[in-house]
CSV table of C-alpha atoms in Angstrom, one decimal:
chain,number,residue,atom,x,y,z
A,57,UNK,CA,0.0,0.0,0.0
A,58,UNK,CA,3.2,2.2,0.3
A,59,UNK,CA,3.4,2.7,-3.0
A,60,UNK,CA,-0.8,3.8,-3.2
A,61,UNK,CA,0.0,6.9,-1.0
A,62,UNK,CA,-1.6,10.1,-2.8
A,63,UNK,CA,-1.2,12.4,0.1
A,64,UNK,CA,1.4,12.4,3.1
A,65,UNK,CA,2.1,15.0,5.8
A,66,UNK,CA,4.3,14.7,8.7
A,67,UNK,CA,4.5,16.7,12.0
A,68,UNK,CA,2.6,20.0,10.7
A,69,UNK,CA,2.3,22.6,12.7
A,70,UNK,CA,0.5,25.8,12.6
A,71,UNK,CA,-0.3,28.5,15.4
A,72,UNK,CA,-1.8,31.4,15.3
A,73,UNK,CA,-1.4,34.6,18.2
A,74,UNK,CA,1.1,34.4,20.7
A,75,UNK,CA,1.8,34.3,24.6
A,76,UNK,CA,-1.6,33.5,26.5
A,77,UNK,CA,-3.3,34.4,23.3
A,78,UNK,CA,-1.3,31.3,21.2
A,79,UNK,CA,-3.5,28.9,19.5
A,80,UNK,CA,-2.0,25.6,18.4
A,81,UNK,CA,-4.5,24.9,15.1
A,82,UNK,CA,-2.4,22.0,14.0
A,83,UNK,CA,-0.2,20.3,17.1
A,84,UNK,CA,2.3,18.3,15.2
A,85,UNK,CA,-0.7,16.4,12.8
A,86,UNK,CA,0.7,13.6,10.6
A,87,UNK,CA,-1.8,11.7,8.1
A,88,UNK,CA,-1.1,8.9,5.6
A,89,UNK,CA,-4.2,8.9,2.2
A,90,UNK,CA,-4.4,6.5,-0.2
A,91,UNK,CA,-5.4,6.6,-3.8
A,92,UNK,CA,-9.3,5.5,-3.5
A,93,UNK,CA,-10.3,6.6,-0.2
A,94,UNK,CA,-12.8,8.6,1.7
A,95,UNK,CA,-11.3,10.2,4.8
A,96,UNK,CA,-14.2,11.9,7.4
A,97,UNK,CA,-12.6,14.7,9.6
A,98,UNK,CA,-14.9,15.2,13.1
A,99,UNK,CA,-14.6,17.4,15.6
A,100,UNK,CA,-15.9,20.7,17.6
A,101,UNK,CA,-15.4,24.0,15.8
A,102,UNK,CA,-12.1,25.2,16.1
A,103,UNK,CA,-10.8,22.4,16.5
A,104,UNK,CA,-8.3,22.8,13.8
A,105,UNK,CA,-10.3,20.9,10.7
A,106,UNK,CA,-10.4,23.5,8.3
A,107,UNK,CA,-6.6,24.7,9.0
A,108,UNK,CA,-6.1,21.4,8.3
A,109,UNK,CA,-8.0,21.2,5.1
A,110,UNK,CA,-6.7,24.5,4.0
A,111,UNK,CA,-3.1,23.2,4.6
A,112,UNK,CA,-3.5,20.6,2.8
A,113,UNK,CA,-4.6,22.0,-0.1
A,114,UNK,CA,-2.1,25.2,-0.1
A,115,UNK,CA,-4.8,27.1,1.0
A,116,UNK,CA,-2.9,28.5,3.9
A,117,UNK,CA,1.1,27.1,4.7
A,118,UNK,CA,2.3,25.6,7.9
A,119,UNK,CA,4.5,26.8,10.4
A,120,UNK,CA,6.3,23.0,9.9
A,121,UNK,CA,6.5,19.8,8.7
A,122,UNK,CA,6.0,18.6,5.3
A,123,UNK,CA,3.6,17.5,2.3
A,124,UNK,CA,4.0,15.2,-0.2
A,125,UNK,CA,1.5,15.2,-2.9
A,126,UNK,CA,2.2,11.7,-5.0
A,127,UNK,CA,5.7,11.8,-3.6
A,128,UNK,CA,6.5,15.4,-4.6
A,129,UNK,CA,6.9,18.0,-1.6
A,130,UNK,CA,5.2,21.0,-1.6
A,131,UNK,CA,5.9,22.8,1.6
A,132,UNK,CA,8.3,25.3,0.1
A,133,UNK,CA,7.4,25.6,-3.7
A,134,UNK,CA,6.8,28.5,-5.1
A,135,UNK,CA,3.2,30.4,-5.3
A,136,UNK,CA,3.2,29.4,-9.4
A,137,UNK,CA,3.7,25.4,-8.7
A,138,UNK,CA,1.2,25.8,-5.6
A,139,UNK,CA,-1.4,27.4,-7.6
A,140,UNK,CA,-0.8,24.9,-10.6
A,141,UNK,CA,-1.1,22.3,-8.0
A,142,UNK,CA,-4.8,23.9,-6.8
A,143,UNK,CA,-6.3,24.2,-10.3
A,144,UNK,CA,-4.7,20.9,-11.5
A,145,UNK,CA,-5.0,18.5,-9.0
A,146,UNK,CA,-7.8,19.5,-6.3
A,147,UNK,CA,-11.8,20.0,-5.8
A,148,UNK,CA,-12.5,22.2,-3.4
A,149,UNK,CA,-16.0,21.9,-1.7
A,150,UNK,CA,-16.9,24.4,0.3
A,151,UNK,CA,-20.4,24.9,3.3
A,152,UNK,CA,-21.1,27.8,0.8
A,153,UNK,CA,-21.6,27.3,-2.8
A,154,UNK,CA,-19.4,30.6,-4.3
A,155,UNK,CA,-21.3,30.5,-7.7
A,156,UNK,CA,-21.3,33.4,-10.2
A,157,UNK,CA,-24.8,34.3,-10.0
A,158,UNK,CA,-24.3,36.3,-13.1
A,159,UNK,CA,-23.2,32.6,-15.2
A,160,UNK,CA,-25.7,29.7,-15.6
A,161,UNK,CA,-25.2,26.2,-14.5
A,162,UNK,CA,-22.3,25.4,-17.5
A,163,UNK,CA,-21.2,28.4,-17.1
A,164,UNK,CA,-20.6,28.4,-13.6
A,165,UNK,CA,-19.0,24.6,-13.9
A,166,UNK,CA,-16.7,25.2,-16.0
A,167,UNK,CA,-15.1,28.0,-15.0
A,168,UNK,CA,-12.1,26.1,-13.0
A,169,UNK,CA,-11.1,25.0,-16.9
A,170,UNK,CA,-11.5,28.4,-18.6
A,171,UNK,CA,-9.7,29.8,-15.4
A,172,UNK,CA,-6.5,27.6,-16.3
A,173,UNK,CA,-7.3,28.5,-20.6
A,174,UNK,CA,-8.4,25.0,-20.7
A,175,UNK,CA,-10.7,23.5,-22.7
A,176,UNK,CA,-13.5,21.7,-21.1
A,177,UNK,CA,-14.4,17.9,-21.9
A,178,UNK,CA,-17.8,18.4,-23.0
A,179,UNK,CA,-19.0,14.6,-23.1
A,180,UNK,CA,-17.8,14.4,-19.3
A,181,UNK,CA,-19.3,18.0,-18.5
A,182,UNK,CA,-22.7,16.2,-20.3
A,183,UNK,CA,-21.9,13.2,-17.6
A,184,UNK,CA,-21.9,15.5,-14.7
A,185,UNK,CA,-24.8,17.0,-15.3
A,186,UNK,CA,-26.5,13.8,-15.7
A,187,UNK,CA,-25.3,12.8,-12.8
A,188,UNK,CA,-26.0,15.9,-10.2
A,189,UNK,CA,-29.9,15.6,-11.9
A,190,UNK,CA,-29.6,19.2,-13.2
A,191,UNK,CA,-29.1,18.6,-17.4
A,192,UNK,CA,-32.3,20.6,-18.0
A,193,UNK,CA,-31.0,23.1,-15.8
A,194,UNK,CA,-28.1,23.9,-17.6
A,195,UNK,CA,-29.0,27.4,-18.7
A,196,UNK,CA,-30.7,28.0,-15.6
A,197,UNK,CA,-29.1,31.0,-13.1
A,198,UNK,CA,-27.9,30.2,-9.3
A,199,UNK,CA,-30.9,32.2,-8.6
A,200,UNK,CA,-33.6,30.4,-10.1
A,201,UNK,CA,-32.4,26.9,-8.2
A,202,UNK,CA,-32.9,25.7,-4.8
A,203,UNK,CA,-30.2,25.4,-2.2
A,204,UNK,CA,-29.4,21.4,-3.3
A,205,UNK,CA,-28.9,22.0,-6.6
A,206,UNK,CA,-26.8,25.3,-6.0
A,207,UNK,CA,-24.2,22.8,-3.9
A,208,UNK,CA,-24.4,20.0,-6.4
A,209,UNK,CA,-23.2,22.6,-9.1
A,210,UNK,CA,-20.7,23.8,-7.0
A,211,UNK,CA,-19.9,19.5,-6.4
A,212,UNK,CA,-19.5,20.0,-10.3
A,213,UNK,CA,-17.6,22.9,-10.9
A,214,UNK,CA,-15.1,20.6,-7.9
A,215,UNK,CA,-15.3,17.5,-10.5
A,216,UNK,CA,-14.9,19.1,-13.6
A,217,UNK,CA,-11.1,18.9,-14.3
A,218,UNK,CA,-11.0,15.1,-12.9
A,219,UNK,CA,-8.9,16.1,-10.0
A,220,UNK,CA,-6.8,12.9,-8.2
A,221,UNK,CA,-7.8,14.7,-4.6
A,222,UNK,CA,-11.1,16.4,-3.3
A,223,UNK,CA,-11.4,18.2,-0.3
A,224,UNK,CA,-14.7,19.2,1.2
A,225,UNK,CA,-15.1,21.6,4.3
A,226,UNK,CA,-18.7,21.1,5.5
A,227,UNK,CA,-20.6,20.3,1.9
A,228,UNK,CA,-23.6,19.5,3.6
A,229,UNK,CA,-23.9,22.5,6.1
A,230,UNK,CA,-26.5,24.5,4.9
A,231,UNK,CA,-28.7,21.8,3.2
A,232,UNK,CA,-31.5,19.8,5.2
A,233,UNK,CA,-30.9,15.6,5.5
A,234,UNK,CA,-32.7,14.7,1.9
A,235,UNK,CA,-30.4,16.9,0.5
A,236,UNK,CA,-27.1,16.3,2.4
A,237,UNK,CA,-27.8,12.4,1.7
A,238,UNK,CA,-28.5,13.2,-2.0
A,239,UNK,CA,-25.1,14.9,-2.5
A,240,UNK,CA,-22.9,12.3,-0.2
A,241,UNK,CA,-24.5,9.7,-2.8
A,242,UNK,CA,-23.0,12.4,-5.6
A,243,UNK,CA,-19.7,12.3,-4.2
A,244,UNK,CA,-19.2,8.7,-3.3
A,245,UNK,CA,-20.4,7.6,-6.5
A,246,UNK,CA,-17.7,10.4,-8.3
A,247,UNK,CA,-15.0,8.6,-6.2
A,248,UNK,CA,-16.1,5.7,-7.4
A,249,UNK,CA,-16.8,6.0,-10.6
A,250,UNK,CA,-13.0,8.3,-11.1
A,251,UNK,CA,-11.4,6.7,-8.5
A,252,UNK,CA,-10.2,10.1,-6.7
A,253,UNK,CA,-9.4,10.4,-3.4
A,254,UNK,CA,-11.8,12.4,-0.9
A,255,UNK,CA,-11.5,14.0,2.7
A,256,UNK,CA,-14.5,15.7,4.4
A,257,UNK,CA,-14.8,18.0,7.3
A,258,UNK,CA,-18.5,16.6,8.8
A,259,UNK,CA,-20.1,17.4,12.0
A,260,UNK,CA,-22.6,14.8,10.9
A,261,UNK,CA,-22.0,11.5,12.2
A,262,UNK,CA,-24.1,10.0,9.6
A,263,UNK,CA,-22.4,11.1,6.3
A,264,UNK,CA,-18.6,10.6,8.7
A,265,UNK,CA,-20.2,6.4,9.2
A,266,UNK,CA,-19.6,6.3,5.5
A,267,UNK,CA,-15.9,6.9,5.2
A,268,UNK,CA,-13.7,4.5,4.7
A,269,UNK,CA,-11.5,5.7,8.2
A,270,UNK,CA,-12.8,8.6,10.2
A,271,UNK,CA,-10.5,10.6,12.6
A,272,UNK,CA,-11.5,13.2,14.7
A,273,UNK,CA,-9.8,16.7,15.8
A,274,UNK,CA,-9.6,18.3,19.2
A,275,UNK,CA,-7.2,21.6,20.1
A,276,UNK,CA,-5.3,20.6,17.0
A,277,UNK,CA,-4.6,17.1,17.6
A,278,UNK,CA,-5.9,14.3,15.1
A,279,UNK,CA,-6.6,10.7,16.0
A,280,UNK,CA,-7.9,7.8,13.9
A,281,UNK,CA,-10.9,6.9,15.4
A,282,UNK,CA,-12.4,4.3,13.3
A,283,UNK,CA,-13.7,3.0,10.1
């Protein structure tokens, strides 16, 4: 399985303030992801989850430690390689959906590829929209759709440039339980289907049941907890 790793980071740390005011977001986290899996990430708010998720994805950089994205390190590339390694190679998911409400469905979906001067795949951009249940939506505005299908766009939009690694930081926080378990389907079945690699932030023990190993996060710590 060594040789499956997609994602490796060892000892990160990350703090934020200082003296009595210090906060230790990421206390020395390490975390070994292979190719194929669902990773849940539990824990109270501020617990150091979305530092987490952020780091991993570039989003933000650690005080320490190191990343290895399919064996090559990241902490200490340049901003040009890091943001290559954003458009190229992640999904982001985030609680809120950060459409163009000015751009229709398409539009709004494939904007990751005209972003990077890339032309979108049309037959898989045909395939996603089959699969979120929004095809005859496609010229339809943010606006005019409900909060469900505004998140499965944005799980779209995530998808579109087949991206090895997705990282989602609450995807379900703002939609009621048909709709959270609609979208989780969405996303497993994408990991599935693509075999890409996914790790969720969840306060919902229900959708975290699903992962393949779940660990949870308190004052910066993480622990495997189960799967």
């Amino acid at each position: 399985m060594e040789n499956n790793i997609i994602l490796q980071a060892e000892d990160l740390v990350k703090t934020y303030g200082q003296g009595n005011q210090k906060i230790h977001a990421l206390d020395h986290v390490s975390l070994s992801i292979h190719k194929g899996e669902f990773i849940a990430v539990t824990g109270e708010s501020g617990s150091g989850k979305t530092t987490l998720l952020n780091v991993l994805g570039s989003l933000d950089t650690p005080d320490s430690g190191s990343i290895r994205f399919q064996g090559e390190e990241l902490v200490g590339q340049n901003d040009l390689r890091l943001s290559a390694y954003r458009r190229r190679s992640i999904g982001f998911i985030f609680q809120y959906y950060n459409l163009i409400p000015v751009l229709n469905v398409e539009e709004n979906i494939v904007l990751p590829m005209n972003l990077d001067s890339t032309a979108p795949d049309m037959d898989y951009l045909a395939e996603l929209l089959e699969m979120i249940g929004l095809t005859s939506k496609r010229q339809s505005f943010p606006h005019e759709l409900s909060g469900g299908q505004q998140q499965r766009i944005a799980f779209a939009r995530a998808l579109i440039h087949k991206p090895p690694l997705i990282l989602a930081d609450e995807p379900t926080g703002n939609l009621d339980s048909k709709n959270s378990r609609e979208v989780i389907s969405i996303l497993k079945n994408s990991i599935r289907k693509y075999h890409q690699t996914l790790i969720l932030i969840t306060h919902d023990g229900s959708i975290a049941t699903q992962a393949d190993r779940i660990f949870t996060m308190h004052d910066g710590v993480l622990n495997e907890i189960g799967g």
